[in-house]
Structures are given as structure tokens and as C-alpha cells.
XYZ file of C-alpha atoms in Angstrom:
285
model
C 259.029 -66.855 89.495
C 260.239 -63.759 87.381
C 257.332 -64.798 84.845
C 254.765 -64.497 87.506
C 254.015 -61.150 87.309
C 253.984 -60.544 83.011
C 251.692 -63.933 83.425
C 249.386 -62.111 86.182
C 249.112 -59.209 84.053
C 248.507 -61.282 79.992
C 245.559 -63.104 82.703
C 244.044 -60.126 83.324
C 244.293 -58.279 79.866
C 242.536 -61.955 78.782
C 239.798 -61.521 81.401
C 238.895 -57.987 80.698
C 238.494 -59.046 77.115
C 236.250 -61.903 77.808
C 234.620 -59.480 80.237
C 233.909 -57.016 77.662
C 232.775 -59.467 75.058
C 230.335 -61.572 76.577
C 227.657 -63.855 74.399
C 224.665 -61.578 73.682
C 226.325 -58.501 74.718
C 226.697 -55.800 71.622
C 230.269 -54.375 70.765
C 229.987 -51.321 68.698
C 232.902 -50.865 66.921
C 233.234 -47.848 63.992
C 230.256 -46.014 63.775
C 226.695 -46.230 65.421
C 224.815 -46.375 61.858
C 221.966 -48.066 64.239
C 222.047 -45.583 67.013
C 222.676 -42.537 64.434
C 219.794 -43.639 62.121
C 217.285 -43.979 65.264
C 218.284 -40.775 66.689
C 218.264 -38.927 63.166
C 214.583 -40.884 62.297
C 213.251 -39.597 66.029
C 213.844 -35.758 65.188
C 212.541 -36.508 61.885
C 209.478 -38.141 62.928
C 208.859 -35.342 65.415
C 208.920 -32.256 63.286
C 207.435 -34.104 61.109
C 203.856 -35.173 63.182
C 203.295 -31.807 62.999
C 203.950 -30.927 59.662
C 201.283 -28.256 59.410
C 203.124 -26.163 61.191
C 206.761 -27.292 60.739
C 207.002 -27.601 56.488
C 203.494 -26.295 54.735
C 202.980 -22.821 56.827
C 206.748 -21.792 56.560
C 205.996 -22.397 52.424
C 203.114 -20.084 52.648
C 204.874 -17.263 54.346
C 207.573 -17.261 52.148
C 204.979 -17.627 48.574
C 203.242 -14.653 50.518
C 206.845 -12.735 50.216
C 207.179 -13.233 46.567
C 203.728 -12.208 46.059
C 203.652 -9.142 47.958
C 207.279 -8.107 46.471
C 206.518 -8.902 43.129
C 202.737 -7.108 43.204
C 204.450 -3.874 44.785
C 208.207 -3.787 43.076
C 208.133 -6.279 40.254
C 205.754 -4.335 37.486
C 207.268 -3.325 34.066
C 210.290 -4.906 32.832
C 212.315 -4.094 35.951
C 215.503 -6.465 36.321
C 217.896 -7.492 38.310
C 221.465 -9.246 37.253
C 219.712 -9.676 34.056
C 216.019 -11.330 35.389
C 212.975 -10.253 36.264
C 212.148 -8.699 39.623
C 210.090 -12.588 39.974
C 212.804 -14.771 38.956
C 215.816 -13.266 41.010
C 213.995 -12.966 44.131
C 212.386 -16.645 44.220
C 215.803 -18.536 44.605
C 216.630 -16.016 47.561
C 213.453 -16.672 48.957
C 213.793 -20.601 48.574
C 217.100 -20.433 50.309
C 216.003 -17.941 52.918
C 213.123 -20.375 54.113
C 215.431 -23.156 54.186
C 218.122 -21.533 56.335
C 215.634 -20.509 58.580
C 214.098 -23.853 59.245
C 217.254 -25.546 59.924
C 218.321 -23.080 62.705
C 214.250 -23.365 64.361
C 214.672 -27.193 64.109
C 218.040 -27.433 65.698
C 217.637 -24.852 68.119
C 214.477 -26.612 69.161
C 215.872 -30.398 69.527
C 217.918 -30.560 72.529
C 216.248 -27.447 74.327
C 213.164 -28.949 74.901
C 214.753 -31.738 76.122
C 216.539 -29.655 78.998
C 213.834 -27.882 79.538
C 211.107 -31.041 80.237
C 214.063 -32.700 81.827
C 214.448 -35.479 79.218
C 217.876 -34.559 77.797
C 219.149 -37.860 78.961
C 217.651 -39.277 76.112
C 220.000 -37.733 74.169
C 223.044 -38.434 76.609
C 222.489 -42.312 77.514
C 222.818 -43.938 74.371
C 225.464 -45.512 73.005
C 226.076 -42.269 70.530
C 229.272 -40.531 69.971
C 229.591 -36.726 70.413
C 230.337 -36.893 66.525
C 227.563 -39.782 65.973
C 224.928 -37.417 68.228
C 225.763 -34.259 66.753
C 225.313 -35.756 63.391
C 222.421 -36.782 63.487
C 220.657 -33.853 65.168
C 222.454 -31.696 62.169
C 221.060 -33.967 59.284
C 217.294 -34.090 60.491
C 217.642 -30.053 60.765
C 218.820 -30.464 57.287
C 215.958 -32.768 55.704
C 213.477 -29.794 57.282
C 215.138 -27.390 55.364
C 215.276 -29.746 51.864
C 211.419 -30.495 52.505
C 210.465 -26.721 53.021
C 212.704 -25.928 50.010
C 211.196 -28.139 47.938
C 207.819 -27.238 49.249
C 208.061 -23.689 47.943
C 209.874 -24.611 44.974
C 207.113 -26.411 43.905
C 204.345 -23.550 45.159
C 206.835 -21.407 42.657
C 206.909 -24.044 39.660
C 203.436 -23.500 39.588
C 202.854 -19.930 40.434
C 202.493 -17.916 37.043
C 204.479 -15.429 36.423
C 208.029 -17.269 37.930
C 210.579 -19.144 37.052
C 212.650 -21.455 38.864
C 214.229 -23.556 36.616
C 217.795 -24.946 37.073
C 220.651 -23.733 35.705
C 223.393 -25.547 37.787
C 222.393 -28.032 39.873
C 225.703 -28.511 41.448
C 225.477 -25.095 43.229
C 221.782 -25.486 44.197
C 222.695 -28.902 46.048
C 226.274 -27.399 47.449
C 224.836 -24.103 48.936
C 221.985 -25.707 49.750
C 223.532 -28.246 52.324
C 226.251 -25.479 53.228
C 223.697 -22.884 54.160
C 221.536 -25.437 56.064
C 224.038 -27.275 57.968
C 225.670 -23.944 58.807
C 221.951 -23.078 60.394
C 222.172 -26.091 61.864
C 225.056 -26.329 63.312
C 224.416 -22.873 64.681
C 220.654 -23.935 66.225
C 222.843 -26.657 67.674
C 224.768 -23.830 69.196
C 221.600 -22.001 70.563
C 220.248 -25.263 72.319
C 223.018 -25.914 74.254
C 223.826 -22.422 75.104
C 219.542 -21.621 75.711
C 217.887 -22.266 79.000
C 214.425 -21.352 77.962
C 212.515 -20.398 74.809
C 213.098 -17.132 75.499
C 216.409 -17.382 75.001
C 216.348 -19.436 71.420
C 213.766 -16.733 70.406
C 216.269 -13.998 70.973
C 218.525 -15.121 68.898
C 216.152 -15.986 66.343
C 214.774 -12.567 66.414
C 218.240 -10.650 66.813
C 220.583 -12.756 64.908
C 218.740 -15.158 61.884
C 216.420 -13.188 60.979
C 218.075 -9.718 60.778
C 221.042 -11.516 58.904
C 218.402 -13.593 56.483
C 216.371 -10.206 55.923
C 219.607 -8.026 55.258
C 221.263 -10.952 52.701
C 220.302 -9.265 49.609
C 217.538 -11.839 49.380
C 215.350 -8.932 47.721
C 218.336 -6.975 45.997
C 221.509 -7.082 44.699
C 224.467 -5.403 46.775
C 225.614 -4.120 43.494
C 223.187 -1.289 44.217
C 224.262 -0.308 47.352
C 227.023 1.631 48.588
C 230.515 0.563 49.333
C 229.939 0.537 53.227
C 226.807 -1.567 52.778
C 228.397 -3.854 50.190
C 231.377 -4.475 52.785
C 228.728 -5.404 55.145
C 226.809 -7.957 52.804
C 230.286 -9.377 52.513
C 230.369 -9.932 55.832
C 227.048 -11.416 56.259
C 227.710 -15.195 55.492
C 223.637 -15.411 54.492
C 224.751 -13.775 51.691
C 227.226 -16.027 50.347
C 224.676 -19.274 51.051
C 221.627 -16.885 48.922
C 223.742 -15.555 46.579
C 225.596 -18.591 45.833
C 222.300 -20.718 45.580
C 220.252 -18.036 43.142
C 223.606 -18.721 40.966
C 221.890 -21.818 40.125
C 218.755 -20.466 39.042
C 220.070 -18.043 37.198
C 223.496 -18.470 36.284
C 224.522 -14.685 37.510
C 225.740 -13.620 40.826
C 226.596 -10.436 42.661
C 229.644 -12.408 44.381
C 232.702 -14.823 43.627
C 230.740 -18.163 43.750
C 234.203 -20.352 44.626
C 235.025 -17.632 47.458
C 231.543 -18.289 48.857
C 231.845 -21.998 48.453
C 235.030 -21.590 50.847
C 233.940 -19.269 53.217
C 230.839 -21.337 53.467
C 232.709 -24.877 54.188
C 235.182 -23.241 56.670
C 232.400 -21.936 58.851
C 230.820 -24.920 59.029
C 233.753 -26.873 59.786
C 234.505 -23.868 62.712
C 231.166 -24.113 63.575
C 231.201 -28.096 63.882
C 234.023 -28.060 65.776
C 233.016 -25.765 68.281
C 229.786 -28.082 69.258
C 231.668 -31.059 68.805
C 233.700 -29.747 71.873
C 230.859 -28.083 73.598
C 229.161 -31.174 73.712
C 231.634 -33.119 74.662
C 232.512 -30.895 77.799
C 228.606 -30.999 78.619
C 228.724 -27.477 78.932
C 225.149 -26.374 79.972
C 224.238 -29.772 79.345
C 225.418 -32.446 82.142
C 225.043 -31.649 85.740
């Protein structure tokens, strides 16, 4: 009789496994790689329908900034960190395009969604916070790489520029940290954004005053020490200046402190929507 109870309870620890574990029923265990990849091929797939809009006319408008720069400030043998006015402004430009990108993609995913009323899409499956936030992050990310590679190429050919590759390593590092930290930050926007309105805003008041004012068309050396300690707090700068670093092999900042301060905002800013998302903030009713 004193067993009855410990056997009562190993009965019911056995049922609730068999319950759990029943032929033709899925267990997920580790990661979602199916879930993740058919979430992160969805958001790919959609920006990408339209990719008039969404990868070639973003590569215009920037090619149309390095020709209009380069037409009114680039004659004679003006320089810049040792370049011509051409080659030091066509990394900036590259990595200027692709920050923006990632935040319109991101910003765009999971806002529409609330707004047309299918954000349960997003909330049903069996995705992690981690697994969901991933792959919204890396398909704002592949935007950014195909834009970036768009006008690269529109630059390759373009006489008059160079964009050949010094150090790869920091193309590819500031690269991803500059677009995932536009990511995560789009991410940010969505959940926090009721309408376009509001995601507009911020693109208009926050991304694109901080991509303009990133010394994407200068060098801070120029400027005075107030407006240098402002650049410095501008983390555009660090993703532009950082990334033009491998075009050119100069920079007008510490390329390991911008590494850093790069990597620790995005792991702030990934753990802030790993939490927002968890508490459904704005998003579950």
C-alpha cells in the first residue's frame, strides 16, 4: 500500500509520455530548421515577387547619388583618406543602401501582418521566439546582401570607380553587423508600429537622418570636435566606416572599436525583441 501512490504517479509520467508521442504525431526537439527555413523562404519570396521595387530601384537611387556627388564635388584630383572623391564615397553608398533595406524589410514583415489581421501566421506555428525572430532578421538581411551586390555591380561597371576589395573580412563582418543591426531594429518598429504611418516616421526621423549624417559623403576628420563626437555617436558610422575599410584599406575610426560597438548593439538590440516578442507586447491580444 505505501507503493501505491509513487506507482500512481511513474503511471501517469508513462501516460503523458505516450500521450505526447503518439505514431504520426511530430516531436520537435532542438531547433525548427523546417519551420525556420519556411518562415525565412516566405519573407524572402515576398520581397522578392516584387523585386522591381524592393532590390533594382533602391540600386538606382543610390548609382544616382554617386553620380550626382561625383559630377558636382568629385572634379580635379580631390581626395579623401587618400582616394578619389569616386572611390571613397561608393563603399559608403553600398553600405548605406544596404542598411536601409534591412530596416524597410523588417519594419514591413510583421506590420502588415497586424495591420490585415494575419499576424497569426506568424504566432501559430511551431516557431520559437528565437527560431521566429531569426528568421524574420536573416530574410531582412539577404535584401540588404542582394541590393549591395546590386549596386556593387552597377559600380564595377560604372567608369570612373573603383570598388575593388581590399579586405574581405571587414566587408562581410560590417556588412552582416550593420544589416542585422537594421534589422533587428525594423523588427523593433513592427512590433512597436500600428500603422504605416508610424514605421514611416521612424524611417524618416531616425534611419535616414542617421544614414545621411554617417559620413557616408565625408570624412569626420574634417569636421569639428563637436561634430566628430557626434559621428561617434552615430553607430551608422561605425557599420560605413568600418565597411569602406575594406575598399580602401583607410578609415577615419578604430576598425576593432567599431567591430565591438557594432556586435554589442546587436546583441542589446536582439535581446530586447527576443523579450518583446515573447511578452506579445503590441502583438497578442
Amino acid at each position: 500500500m505505501p507503493d501505491q501512490p509513487e506507482k500512481d504517479q511513474t503511471t501517469g509520467q508513462l501516460a503523458n509520455a505516450m500521450r505526447f508521442a503518439e505514431p504520426g504525431v511530430p516531436i520537435i526537439r532542438g531547433i525548427n530548421w523546417a519551420g525556420f527555413l519556411a518562415l525565412y523562404w516566405k519573407e524572402v519570396r515576398r520581397f522578392f515577387k516584387v523585386q522591381l521595387q524592393t532590390v533594382w530601384a533602391p540600386s538606382i537611387t543610390t548609382l544616382l547619388f554617386l553620380v550626382i556627388f561625383t559630377v558636382a564635388l568629385g572634379r580635379g584630383d580631390r581626395t579623401i583618406l587618400g582616394a578619389p572623391f569616386a572611390d571613397f564615397i561608393a563603399p559608403g553608398l553600398i553600405c548605406m543602401g544596404m542598411l536601409q533595406n534591412a530596416f524597410a524589410n523588417s519594419s514591413f514583415s510583421m506590420l502588415v501582418g497586424k495591420i490585415q489581421g494575419t499576424i497569426i501566421d506568424y504566432l501559430t506555428p511551431p516557431l520559437s521566439v528565437g527560431e521566429l525572430l531569426a528568421a524574420l532578421v536573416a530574410a531582412s538581411m539577404t535584401r540588404a546582401a542582394l541590393v549591395g551586390f546590386a549596386v556593387w555591380l552597377a559600380m564595377f561597371i560604372w567608369p570612373g570607380v573603383n570598388v575593388g576589395v581590399v579586405h574581405w573580412w571587414a566587408v562581410l563582418w560590417f556588412g552582416i553587423m550593420g544589416s542585422a543591426m537594421l534589422s533587428f531594429l525594423g523588427v523593433l518598429t513592427s512590433i512597436w508600429a500600428e500603422k504605416f504611418d508610424h514605421a514611416a516616421a521612424v524611417t524618416n526621423f531616425v534611419v535616414a537622418p542617421l544614414a545621411l549624417l554617417s559620413g557616408t559623403f565625408y570624412s569626420i576628420d574634417r569636421l569639428s570636435p563637436a561634430f566628430q563626437a557626434v559621428s561617434h555617436a552615430n553607430p551608422f558610422f561605425y557599420a560605413i566606416s568600418g565597411f569602406r575599410y575594406g575598399f580602401l584599406g583607410e578609415a577615419d575610426s578604430p576598425i576593432g572599436q567599431g567591430a565591438l560597438i557594432l556586435l554589442a548593439i546587436n546583441i542589446g538590440l536582439a535581446i530586447i525583441c527576443y523579450s518583446l516578442l515573447k511578452s506579445g507586447w503590441k502583438i497578442k491580444s
